[in-house]
Structures are given as C-alpha cells and as structure tokens.
mmCIF file of C-alpha atoms in Angstrom:
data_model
loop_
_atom_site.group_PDB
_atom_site.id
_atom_site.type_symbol
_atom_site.label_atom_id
_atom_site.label_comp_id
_atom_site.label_asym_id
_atom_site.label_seq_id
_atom_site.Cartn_x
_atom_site.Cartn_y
_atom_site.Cartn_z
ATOM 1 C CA UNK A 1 109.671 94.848 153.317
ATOM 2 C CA UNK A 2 108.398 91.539 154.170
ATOM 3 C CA UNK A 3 110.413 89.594 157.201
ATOM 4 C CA UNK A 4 109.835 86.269 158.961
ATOM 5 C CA UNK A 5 111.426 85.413 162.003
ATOM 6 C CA UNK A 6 111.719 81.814 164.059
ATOM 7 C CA UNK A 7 112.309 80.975 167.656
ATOM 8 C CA UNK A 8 113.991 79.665 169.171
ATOM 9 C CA UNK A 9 117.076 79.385 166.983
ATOM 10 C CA UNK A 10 118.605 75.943 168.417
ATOM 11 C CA UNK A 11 116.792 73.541 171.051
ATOM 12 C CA UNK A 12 117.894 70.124 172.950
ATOM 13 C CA UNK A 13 114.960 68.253 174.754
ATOM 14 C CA UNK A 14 114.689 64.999 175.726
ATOM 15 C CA UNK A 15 112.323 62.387 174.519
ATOM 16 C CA UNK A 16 108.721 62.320 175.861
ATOM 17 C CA UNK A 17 108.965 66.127 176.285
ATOM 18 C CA UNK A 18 106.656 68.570 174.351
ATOM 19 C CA UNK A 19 107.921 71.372 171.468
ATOM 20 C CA UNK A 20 106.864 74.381 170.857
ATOM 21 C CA UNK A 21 108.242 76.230 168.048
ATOM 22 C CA UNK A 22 107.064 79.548 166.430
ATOM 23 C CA UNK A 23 106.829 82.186 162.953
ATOM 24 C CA UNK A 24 105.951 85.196 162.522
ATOM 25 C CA UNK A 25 105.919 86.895 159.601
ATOM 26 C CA UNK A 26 106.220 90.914 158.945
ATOM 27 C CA UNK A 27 105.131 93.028 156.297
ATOM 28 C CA UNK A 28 102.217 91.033 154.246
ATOM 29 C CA UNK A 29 98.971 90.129 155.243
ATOM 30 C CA UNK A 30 97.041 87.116 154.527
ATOM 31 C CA UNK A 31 100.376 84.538 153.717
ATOM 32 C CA UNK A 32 100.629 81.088 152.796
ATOM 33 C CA UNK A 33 102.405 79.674 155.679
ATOM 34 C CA UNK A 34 104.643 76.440 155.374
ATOM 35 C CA UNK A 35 106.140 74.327 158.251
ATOM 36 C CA UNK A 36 109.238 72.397 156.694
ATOM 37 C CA UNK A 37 111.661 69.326 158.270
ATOM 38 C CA UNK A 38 115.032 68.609 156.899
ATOM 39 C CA UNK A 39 117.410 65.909 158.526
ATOM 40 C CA UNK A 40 120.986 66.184 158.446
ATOM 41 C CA UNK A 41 122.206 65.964 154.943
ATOM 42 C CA UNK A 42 118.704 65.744 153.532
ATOM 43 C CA UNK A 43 116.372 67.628 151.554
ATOM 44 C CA UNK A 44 113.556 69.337 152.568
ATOM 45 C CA UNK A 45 110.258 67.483 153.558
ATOM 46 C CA UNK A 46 106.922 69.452 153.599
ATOM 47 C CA UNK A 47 105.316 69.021 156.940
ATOM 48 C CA UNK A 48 102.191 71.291 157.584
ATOM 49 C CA UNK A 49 100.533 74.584 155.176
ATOM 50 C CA UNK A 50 98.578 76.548 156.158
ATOM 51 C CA UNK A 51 96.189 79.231 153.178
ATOM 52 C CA UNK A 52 94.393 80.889 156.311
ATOM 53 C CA UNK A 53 93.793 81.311 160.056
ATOM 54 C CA UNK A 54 93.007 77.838 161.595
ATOM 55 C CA UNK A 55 93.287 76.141 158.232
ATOM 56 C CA UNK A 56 96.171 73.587 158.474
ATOM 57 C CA UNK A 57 96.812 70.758 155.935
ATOM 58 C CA UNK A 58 99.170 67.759 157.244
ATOM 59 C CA UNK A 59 101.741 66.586 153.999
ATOM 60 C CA UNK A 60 103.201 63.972 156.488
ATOM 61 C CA UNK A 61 101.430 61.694 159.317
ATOM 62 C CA UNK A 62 103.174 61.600 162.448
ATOM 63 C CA UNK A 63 103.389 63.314 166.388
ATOM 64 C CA UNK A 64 103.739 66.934 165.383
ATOM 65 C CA UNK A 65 100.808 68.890 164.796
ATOM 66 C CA UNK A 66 100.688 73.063 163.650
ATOM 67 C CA UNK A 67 98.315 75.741 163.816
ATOM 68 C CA UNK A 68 97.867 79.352 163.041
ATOM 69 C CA UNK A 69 96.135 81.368 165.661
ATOM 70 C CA UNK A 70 96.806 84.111 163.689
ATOM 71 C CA UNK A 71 96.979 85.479 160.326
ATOM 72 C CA UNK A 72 101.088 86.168 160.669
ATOM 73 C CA UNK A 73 101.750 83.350 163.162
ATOM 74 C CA UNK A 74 102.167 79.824 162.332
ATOM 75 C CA UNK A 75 103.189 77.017 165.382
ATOM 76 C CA UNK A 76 104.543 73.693 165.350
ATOM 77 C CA UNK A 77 103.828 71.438 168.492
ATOM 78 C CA UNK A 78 104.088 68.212 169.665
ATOM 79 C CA UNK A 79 103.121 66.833 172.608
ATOM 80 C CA UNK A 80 105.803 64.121 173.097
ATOM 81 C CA UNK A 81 109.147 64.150 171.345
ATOM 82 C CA UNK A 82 110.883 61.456 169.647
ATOM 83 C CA UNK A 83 114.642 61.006 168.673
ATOM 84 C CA UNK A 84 113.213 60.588 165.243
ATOM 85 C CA UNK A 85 112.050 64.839 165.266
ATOM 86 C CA UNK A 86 115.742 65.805 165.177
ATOM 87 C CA UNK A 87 116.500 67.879 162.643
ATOM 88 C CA UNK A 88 116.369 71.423 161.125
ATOM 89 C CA UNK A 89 112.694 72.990 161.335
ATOM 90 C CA UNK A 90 112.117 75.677 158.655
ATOM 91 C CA UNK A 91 109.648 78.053 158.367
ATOM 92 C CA UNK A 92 108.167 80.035 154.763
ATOM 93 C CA UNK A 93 105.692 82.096 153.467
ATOM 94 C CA UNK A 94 104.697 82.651 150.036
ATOM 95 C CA UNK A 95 102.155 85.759 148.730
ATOM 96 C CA UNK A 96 99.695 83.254 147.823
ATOM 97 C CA UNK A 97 99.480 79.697 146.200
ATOM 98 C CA UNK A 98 100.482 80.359 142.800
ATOM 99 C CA UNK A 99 102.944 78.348 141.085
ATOM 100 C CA UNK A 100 104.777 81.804 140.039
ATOM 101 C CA UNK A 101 105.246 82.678 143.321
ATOM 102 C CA UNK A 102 108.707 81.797 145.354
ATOM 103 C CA UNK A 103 108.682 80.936 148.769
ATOM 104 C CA UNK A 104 110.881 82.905 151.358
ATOM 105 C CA UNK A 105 112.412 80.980 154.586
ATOM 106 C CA UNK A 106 113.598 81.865 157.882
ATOM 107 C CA UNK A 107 116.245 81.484 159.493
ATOM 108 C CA UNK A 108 115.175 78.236 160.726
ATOM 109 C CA UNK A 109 115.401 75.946 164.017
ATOM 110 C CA UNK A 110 117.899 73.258 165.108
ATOM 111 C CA UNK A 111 116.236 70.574 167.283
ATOM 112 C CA UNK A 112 118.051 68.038 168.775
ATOM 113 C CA UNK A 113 115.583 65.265 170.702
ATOM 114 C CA UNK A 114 118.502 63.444 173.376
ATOM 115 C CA UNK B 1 103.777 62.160 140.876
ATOM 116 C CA UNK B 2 106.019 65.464 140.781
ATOM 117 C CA UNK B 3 109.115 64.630 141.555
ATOM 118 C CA UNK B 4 112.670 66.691 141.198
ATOM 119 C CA UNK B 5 116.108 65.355 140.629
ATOM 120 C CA UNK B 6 120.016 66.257 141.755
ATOM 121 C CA UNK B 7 122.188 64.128 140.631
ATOM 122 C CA UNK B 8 125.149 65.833 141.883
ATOM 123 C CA UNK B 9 125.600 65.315 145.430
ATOM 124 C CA UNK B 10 129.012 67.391 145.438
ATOM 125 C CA UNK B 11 130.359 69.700 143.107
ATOM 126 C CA UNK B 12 134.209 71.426 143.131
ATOM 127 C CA UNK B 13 134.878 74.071 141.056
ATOM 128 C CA UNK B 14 137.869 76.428 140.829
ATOM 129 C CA UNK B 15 137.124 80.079 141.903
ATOM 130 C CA UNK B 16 136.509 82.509 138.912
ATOM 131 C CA UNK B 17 135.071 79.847 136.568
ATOM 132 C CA UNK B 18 131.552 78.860 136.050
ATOM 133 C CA UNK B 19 129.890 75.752 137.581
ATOM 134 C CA UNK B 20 126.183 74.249 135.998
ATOM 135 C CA UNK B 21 124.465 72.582 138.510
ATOM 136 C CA UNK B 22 121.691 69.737 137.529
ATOM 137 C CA UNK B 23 118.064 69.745 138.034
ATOM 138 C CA UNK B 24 115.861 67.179 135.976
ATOM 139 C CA UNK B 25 112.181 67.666 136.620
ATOM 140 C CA UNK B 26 108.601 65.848 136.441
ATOM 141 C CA UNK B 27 105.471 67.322 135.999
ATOM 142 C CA UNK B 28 102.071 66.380 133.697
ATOM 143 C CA UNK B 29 101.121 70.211 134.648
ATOM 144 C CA UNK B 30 101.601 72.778 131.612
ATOM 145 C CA UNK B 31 101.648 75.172 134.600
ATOM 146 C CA UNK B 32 104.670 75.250 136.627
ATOM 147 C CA UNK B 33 107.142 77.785 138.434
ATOM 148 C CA UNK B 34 110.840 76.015 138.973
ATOM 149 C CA UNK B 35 112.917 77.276 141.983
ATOM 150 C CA UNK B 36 116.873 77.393 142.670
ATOM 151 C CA UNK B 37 117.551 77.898 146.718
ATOM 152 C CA UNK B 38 121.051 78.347 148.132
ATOM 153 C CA UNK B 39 121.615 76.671 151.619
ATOM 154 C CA UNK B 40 124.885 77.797 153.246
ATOM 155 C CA UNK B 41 126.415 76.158 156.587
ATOM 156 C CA UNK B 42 123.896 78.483 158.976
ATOM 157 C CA UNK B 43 120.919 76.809 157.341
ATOM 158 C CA UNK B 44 119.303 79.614 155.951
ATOM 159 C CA UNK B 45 117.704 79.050 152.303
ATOM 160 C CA UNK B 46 118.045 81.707 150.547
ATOM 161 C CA UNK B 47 115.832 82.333 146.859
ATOM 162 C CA UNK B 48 117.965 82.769 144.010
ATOM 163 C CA UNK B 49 116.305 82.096 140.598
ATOM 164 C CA UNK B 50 113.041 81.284 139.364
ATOM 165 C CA UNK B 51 111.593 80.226 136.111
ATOM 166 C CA UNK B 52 108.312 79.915 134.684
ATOM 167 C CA UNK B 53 107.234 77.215 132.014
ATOM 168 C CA UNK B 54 105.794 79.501 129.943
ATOM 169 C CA UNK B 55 108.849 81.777 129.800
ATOM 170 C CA UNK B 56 110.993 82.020 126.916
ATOM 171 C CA UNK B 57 114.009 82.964 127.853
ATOM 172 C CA UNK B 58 116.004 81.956 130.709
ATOM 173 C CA UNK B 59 115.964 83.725 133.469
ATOM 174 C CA UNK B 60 119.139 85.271 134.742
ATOM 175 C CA UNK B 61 119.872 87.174 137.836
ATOM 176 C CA UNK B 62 123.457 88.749 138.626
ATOM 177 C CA UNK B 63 126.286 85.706 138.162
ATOM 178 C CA UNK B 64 123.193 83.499 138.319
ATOM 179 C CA UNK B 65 121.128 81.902 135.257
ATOM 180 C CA UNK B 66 119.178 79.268 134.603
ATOM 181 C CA UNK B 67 118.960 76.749 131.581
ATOM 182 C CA UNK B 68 115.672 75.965 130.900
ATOM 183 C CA UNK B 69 115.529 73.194 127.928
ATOM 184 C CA UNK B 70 111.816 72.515 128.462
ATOM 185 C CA UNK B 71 111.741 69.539 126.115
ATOM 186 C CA UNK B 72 114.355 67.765 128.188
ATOM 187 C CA UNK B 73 112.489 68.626 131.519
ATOM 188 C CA UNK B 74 115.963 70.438 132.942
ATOM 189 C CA UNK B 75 116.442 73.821 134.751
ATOM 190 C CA UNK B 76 120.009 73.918 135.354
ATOM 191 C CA UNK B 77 121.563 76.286 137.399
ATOM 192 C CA UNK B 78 124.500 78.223 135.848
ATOM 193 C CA UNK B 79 127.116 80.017 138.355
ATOM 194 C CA UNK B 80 129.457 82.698 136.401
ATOM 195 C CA UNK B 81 132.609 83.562 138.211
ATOM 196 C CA UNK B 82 132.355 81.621 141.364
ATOM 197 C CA UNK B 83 133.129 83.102 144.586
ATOM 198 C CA UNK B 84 134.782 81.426 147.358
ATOM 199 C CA UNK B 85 131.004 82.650 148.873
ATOM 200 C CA UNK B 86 129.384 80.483 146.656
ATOM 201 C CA UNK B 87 130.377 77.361 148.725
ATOM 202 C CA UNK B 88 126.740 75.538 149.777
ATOM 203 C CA UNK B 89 124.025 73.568 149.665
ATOM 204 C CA UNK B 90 122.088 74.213 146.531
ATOM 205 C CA UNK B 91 118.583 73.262 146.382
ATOM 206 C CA UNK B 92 116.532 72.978 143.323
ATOM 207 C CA UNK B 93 112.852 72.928 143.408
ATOM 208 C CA UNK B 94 109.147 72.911 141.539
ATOM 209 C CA UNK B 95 105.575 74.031 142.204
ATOM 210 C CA UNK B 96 102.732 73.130 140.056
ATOM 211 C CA UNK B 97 99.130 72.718 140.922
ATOM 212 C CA UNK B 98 99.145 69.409 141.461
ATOM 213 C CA UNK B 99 101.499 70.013 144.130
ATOM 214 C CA UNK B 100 98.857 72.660 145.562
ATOM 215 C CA UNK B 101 101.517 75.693 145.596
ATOM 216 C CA UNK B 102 104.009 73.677 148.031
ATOM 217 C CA UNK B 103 107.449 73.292 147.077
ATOM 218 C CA UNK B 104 109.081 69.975 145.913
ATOM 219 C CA UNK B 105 112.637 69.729 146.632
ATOM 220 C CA UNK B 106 115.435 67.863 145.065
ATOM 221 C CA UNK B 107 117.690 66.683 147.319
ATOM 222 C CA UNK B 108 120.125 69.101 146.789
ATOM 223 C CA UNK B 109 124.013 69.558 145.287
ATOM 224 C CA UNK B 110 127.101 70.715 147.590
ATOM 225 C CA UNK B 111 129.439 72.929 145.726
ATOM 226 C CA UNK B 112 132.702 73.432 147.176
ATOM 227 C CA UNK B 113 135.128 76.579 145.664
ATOM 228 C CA UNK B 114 138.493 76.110 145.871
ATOM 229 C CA UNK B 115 140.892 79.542 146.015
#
C-alpha cells in the first residue's frame, strides 16, 4: 500500500531564516506530487506540483520555491522566512493527473515563522 | 474560473442523526471528479467520497453519501448516524482539466456533534 510521510511534523524559526521541509512517498512510482499551504482557519491554497522529476509548476508567486530530486521526493524551501509563511504545509500525491483520481495527504507540517 | 463553495462555516448536529453538508460548484468542463476531505484537529485530510460527473448515481461509502444534483451544480455531503468522531473540518473540493488535475478547495464547514 501506498504511504507518504512529512518531516518534520511541527517547526518554529525566526524570520530571515531558511526552511527546509520534505515528502516522500511509498508504494507507487511515477506520482503527481502537490505542495499545499493552509493558514489557520483557512482553506487550502495550492502552492507548487510537480508531474515528474525536476518538473515543478508554481500556482502562487512568492519566497518559497520546491523541487523533486527524485521521483518519490518532493521539497519545499525557502531561503528567507517571513511571518507571512506561518501556517500548516501539506503534502499529496495523486496516481496521475486525471480528474477521476483523488489526492491522498500527509500528515502535514506546522510552521510557525516568530 | 473554477471555483467551489461552503457556505456553512459551522455545523451542530445531535449524535445519531444525519447532517448534509453544502458544496455548490463551478466548472465550464463536462469532465470533472468532485472530492469530500475530512480535516480533524491533528490536521490530517483524510479522502472520504468522490464523484464523477458522468456518474449516475451518487456515490455512497459506509455512513457517507453524496448528493449529486448536477443541474444545480451541488455535491452535498450526507452524514448518516453521526458519531461524536465525526467532529471536523470538512473540506469539499473539484478537479477538472482546466484546473490541470490540482485540487480546488472550498473553504471548508466545521461540524460539531453533540452527545
């Protein structure tokens, strides 16, 4: 069975510092990859997807910036943080692009930029 | 522009009855897969339902269904005997090809159960 993990699970860092955060996924090759924000209270907002290795499409302009060194490992970065990046980082995959096709999360990140 | 719409921002219901949640939709695709996600308090989003617009009949899974009235552009989530478990964020949501396979997201309905 297919699972996708996150790390870390919760983060504080100040402003001005970088972020590093990181999914993998298990069991499927070849995923669509998805890098999603959600504020407190808020829905979700589509940040990054990615259809292949080092094929990333930005939904939203701003500091962050993903990419997917490999085919089961997707990585959201920035270089320096603002108080504005708070917020609850969630990662999914989906078999493939199809609008049949659910999209499965994990368990998610909790940044909070000081 | 796709676009999905909660207009309940909280819901109570009693435990043991049944609670429809509302999700109005917008789409000029024929094509399109609509999504129920169920958020509790450690964040995780968890898949529920999903129906396809050129399905028939509404989809149902356990306690859960979905009422699709296609004409009326809603996909309403239907909870049967509501456990005190059920108590979340609950996310409805659309993919089309205009949206490139990415999820849209309304912005979501709390349901509280009360024992």
């Amino acid at each position: 069975s297919q699972t996708i993990h996150q790390w870390p699970a919760t983060l504080v860092q100040p402003v001005g510092s970088p972020l590093s955060l990181e999914c993998t996924v298990e069991g499927t090759s070849n995923p669509n990859l998805y890098w999603y924000r959600q504020a407190a209270g808020r829905g979700l907002q589509l940040l990054f997807y990615s259809v292949g290795i080092g094929q990333i499409s930005s939904e939203v302009p701003q500091n962050l910036s993903a990419s997917r060194p490999q085919d089961r490992q997707f990585i959201l970065s920035s270089k320096k943080l603002l108080l504005s990046d708070s917020g609850f980082y969630l990662c999914a995959w989906s078999v493939d692009s199809n609008t049949y096709n659910e999209q499965f999360f994990g368990p998610g990140t909790r940044l909070t930029v000081l | 522009a796709q676009k999905i719409t909660q207009t309940q921002p909280g819901m109570f219901v009693q435990e043991k009855e049944a609670v429809t949640l509302d999700c109005t939709y917008d789409t000029s695709d024929q094509s399109y897969g609509l999504f129920w996600y169920k958020q509790p308090s450690s964040g995780e989003m968890i898949f529920l339902i999903y129906q396809g617009s050129y399905d028939e009949q509404n989809a149902t899974e356990g306690r859960y269904s979905l009422n699709f009235q296609k004409a009326r552009k809603s996909a309403n989530l239907v909870i049967s005997a509501s456990q005190l478990g059920d108590s979340a964020m609950y996310f409805c949501a659309m993919r089309d090809r205009g949206s490139q396979g990415n999820l849209i997201f309304g912005k979501g309905t709390k349901l509280s159960v009360k024992p």
